[in-house]
CSV table of C-alpha atoms in Angstrom, one decimal:
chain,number,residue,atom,x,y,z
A,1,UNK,CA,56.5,26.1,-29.2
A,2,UNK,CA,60.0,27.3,-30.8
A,3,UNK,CA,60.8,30.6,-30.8
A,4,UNK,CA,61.0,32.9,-33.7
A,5,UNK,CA,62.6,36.4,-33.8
A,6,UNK,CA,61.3,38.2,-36.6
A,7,UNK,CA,61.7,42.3,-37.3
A,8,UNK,CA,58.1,44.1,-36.0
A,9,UNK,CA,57.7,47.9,-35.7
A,10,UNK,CA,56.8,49.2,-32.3
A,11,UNK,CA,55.4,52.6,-31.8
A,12,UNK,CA,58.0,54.0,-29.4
A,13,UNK,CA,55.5,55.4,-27.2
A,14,UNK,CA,54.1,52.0,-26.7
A,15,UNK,CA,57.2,50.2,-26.8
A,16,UNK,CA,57.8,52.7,-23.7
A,17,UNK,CA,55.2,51.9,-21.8
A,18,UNK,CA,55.3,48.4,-21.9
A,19,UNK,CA,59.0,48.5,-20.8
A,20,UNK,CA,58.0,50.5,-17.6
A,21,UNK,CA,55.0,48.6,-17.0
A,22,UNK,CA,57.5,45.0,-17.4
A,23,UNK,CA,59.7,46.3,-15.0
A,24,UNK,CA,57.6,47.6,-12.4
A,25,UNK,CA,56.0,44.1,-12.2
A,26,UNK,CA,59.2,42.5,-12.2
A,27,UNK,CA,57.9,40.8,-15.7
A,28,UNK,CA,59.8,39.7,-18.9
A,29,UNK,CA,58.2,42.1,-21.5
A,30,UNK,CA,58.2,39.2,-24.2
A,31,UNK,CA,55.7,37.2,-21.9
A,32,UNK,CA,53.6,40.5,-21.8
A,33,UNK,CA,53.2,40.6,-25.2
A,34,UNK,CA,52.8,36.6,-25.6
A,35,UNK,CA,50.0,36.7,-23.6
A,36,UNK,CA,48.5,39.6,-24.9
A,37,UNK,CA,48.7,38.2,-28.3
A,38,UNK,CA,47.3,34.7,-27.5
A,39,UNK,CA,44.5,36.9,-25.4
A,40,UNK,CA,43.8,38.0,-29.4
A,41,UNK,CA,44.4,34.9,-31.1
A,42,UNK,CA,41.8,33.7,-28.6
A,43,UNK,CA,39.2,36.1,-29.4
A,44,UNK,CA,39.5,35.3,-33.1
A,45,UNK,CA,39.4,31.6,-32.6
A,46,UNK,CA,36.2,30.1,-34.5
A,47,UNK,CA,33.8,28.5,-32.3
A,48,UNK,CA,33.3,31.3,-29.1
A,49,UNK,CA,35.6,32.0,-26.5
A,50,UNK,CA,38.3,30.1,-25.2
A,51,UNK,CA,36.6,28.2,-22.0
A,52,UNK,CA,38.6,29.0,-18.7
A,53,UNK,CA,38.4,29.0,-14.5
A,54,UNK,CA,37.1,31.8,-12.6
A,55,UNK,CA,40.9,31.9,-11.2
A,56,UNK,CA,42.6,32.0,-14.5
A,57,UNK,CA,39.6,34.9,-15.8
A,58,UNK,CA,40.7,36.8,-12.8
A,59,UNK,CA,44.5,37.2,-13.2
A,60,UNK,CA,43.6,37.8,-17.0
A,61,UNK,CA,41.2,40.7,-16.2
A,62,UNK,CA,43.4,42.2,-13.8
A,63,UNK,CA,46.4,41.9,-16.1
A,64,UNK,CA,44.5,43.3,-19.1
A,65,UNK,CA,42.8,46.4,-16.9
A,66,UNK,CA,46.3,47.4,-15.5
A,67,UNK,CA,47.3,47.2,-19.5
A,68,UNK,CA,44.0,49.0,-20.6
A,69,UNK,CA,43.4,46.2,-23.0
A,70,UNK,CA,39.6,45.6,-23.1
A,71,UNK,CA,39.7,43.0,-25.8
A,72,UNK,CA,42.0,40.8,-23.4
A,73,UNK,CA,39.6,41.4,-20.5
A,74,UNK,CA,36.5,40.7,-22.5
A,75,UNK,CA,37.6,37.7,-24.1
A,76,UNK,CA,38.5,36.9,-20.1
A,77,UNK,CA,34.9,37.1,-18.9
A,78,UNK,CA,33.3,35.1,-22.3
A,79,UNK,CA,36.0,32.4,-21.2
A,80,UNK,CA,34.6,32.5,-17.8
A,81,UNK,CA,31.0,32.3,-18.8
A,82,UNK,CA,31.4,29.8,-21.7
A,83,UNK,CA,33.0,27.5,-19.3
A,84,UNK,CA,29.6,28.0,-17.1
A,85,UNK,CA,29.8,30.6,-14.4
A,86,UNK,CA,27.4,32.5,-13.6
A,87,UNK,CA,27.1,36.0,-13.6
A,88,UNK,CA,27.0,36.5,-9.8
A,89,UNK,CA,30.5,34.2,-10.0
A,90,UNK,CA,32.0,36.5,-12.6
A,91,UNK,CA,31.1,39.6,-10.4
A,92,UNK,CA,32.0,38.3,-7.6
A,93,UNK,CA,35.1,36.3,-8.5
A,94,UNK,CA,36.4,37.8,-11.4
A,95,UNK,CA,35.7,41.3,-11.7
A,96,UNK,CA,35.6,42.8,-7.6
A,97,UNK,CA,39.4,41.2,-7.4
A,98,UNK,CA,40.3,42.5,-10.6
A,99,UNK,CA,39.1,46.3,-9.5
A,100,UNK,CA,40.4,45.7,-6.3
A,101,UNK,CA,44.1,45.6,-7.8
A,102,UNK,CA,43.6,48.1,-9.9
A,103,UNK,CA,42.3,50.4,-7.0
A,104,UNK,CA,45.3,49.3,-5.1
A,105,UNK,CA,47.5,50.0,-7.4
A,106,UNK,CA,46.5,53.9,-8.0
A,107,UNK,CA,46.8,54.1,-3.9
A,108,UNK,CA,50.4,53.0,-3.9
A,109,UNK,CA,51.2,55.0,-7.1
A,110,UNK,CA,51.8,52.1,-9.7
A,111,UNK,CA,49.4,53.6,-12.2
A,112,UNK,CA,48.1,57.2,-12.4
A,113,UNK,CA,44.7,58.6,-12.6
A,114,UNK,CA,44.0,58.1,-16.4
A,115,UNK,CA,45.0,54.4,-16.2
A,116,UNK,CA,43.0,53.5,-13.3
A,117,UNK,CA,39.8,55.6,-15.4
A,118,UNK,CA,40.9,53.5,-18.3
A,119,UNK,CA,40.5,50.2,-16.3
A,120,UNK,CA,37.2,51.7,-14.6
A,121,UNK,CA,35.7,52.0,-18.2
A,122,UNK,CA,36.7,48.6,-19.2
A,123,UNK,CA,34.9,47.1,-16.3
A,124,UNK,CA,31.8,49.3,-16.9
A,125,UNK,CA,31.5,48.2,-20.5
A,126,UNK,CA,32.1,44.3,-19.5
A,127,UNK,CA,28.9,45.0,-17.0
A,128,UNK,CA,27.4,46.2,-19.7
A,129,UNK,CA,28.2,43.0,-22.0
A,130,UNK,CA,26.2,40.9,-19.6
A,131,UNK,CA,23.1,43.2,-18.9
A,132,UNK,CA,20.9,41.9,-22.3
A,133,UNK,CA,20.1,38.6,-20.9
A,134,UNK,CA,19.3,40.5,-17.3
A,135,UNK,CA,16.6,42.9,-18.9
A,136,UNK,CA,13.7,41.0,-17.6
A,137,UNK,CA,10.4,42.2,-16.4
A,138,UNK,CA,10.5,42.2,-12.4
A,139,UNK,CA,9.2,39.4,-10.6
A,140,UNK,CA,9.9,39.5,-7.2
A,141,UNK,CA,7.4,42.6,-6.4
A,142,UNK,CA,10.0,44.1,-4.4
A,143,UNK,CA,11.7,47.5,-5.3
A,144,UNK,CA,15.1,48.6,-4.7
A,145,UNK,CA,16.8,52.0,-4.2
A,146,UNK,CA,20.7,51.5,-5.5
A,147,UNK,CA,23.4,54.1,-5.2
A,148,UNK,CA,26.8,55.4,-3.8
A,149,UNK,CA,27.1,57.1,-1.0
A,150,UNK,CA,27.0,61.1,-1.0
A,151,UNK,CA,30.3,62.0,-2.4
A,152,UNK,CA,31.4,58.5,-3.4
A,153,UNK,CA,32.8,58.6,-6.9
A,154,UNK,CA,32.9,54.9,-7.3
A,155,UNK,CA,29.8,54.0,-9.4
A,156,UNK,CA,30.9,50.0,-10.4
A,157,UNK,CA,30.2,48.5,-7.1
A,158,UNK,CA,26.5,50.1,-6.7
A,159,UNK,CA,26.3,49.0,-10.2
A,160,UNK,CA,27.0,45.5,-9.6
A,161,UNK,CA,24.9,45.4,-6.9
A,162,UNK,CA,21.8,47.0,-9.3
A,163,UNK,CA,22.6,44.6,-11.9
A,164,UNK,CA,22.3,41.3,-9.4
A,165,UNK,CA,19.3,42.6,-7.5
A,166,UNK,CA,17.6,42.5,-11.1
A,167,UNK,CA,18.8,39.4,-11.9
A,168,UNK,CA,17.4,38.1,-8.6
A,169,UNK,CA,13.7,39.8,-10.3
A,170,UNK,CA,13.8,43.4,-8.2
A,171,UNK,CA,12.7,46.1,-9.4
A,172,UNK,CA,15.9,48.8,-9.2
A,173,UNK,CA,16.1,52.5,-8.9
A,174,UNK,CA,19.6,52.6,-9.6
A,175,UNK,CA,21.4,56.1,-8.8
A,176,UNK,CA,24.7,55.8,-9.7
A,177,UNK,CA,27.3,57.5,-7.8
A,178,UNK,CA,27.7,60.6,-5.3
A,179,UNK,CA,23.7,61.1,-4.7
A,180,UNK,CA,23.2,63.3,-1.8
A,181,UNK,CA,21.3,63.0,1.3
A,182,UNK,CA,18.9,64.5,1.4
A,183,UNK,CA,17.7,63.8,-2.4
A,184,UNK,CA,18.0,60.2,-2.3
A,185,UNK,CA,15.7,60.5,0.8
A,186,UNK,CA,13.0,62.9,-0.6
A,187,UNK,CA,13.0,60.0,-3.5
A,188,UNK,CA,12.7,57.0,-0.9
A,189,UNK,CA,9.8,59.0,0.7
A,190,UNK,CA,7.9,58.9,-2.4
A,191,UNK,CA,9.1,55.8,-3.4
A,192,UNK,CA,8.4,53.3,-1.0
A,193,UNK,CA,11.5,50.8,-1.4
A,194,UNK,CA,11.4,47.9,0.8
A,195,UNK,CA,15.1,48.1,0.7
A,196,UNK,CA,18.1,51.0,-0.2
A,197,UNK,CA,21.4,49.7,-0.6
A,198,UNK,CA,24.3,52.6,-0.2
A,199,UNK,CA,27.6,51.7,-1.4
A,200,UNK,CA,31.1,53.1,0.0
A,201,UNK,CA,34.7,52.7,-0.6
A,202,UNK,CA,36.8,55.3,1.0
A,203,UNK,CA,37.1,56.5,4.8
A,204,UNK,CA,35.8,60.3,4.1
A,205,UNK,CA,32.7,59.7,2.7
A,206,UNK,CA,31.6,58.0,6.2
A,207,UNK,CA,30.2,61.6,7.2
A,208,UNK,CA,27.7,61.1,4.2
A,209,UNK,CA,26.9,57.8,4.8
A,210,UNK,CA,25.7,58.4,8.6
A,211,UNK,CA,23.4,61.4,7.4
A,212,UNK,CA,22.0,59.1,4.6
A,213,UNK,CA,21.5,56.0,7.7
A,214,UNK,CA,20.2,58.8,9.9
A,215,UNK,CA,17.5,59.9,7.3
A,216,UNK,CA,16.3,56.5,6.2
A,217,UNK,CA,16.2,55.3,9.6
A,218,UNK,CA,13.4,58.2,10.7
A,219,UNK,CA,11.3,57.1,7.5
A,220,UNK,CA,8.1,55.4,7.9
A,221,UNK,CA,7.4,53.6,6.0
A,222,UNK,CA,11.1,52.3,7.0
A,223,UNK,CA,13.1,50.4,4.3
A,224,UNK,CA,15.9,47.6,5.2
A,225,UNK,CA,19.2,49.5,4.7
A,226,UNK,CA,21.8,47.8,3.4
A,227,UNK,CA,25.2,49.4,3.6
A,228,UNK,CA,28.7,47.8,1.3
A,229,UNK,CA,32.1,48.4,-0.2
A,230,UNK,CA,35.8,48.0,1.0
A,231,UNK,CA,35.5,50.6,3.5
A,232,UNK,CA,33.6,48.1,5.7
A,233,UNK,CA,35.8,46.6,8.4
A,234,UNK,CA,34.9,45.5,11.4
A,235,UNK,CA,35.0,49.1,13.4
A,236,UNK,CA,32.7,50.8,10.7
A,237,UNK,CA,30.7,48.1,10.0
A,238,UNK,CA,29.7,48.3,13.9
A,239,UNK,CA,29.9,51.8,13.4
A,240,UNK,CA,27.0,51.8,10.5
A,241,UNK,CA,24.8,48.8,12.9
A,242,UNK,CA,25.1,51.7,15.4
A,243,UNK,CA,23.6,54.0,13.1
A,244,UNK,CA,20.6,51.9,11.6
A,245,UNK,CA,22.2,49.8,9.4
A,246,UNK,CA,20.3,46.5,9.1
A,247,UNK,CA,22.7,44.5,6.2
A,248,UNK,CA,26.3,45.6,6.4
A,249,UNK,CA,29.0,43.7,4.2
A,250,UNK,CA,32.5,44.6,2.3
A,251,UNK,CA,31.9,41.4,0.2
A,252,UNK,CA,29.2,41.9,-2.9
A,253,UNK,CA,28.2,37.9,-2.7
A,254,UNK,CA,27.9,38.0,1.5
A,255,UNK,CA,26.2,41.5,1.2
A,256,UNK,CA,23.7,39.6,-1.8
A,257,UNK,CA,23.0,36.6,0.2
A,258,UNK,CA,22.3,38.9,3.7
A,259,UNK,CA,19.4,40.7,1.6
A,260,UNK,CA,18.1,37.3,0.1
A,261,UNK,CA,17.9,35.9,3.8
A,262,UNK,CA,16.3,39.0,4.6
A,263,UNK,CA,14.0,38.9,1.5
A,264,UNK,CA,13.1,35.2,0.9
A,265,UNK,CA,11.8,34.5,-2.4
A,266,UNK,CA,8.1,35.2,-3.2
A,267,UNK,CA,6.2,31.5,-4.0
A,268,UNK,CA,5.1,31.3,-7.1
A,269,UNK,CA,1.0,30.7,-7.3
């Protein structure tokens, strides 16, 4: 395709920006805006979304949440599906790498706090894009307790995790983030879940997480805890086993299949 140079006015502001963010990644700003044009001109295209690898979905999503474009990351994830993922393949290949980098990014200082919100929001409203079609009435008989950790900000992994569990026909009490202790225990003692799933990402919410293991451990009737999130190496995942932990996983689609081993699926009569 030839080149054409034609005049076009920038808001400075934005023309700013997009310099700094082209030179910290070491990228020509004319292939930033290329591709976020053809993300666009893809969107607008007649006949659905441009059909495309979970790979190429991923480096798109991540490229349009560090840029806080959610049309670009949205048009990503229709690619993705209209080329036949599934959903568990989009969450799991598409959008936990993509939040990964972004979360990565804030730690080393390469975008601040209202950019990494920005890209936070973006991914909640792509989760919330594929939640029609995963409205269903439960069919596995089997309730769920869902939520992060006491203190733990990060709301999009338990989230995920809420969203697949239905899919998979659970019925889910999903808490959203930071639920304390003893609360979410007062509600699995009246509840009954056959399984509470607590999800983590950072090193000092840990002192949370063992009071929340502690407590459902003692319960009777006991529920399979399930403990996830990047803060699960090797050490703590031992360290939460220790504790009571029965599934324990940093990746969603190992931490998934751990509680479908541990849950077969109910025969149909």
């Amino acid at each position: 395709m030839a080149t054409t140079t034609r005049p076009i006015a920038f808001d400075p502001a934005l023309l700013s920006a997009l310099e700094q963010r082209s030179q910290a990644a070491g990228e020509d700003l004319s292939r930033l805006v290329n591709a976020a044009v053809e993300r666009y001109l893809q969107d607008e295209r007649p006949g659905g979304p441009a059909a495309m690898g979970l790979g190429e979905a991923a480096e798109h999503v991540r490229e349009a949440l560090m840029a806080g474009d959610a049309r670009g990351a949205h048009a990503a994830v229709d690619g993705a599906l209209a080329a036949g993922a599934e959903v568990l393949d989009v969450h799991c290949e598409v959008l936990a790498p993509a939040l990964h980098a972004v979360g990565h990014a804030w730690s080393v200082d390469e975008i601040s706090v209202a950019e990494e919100h920005r890209a936070t929001e973006i991914a909640a409203r792509l989760l919330a894009t594929m939640a029609p079609n995963r409205r269903l009435p439960p069919t596995a008989g089997r309730l769920a307790i869902v939520g992060g950790s006491p203190d733990e900000q990060h709301v999009l992994g338990p989230r995920m995790v809420a969203d697949l569990l239905e899919r998979a026909g659970w019925e889910v009490l999903a808490l959203g983030a930071s639920t304390p202790a003893p609360e979410l225990l007062e509600l699995a003692r009246s509840e009954c879940p056959d399984l509470v799933a607590i999800s983590t990402s950072t090193a000092g919410r840990l002192p949370g997480v063992q009071q929340t293991i502690t407590g459902l451990d003692a319960l009777d009737p006991r529920p399979v805890i399930a403990v996830g999130g990047p803060i699960y190496s090797p050490d703590t995942a031992a360290f939460a086993r220790e504790l009571g932990a029965d599934l324990v996983s940093s990746d969603l689609r190992e931490l998934l299949d751990l509680v479908r081993r541990r849950f077969p699926p109910v025969p149909v009569a």
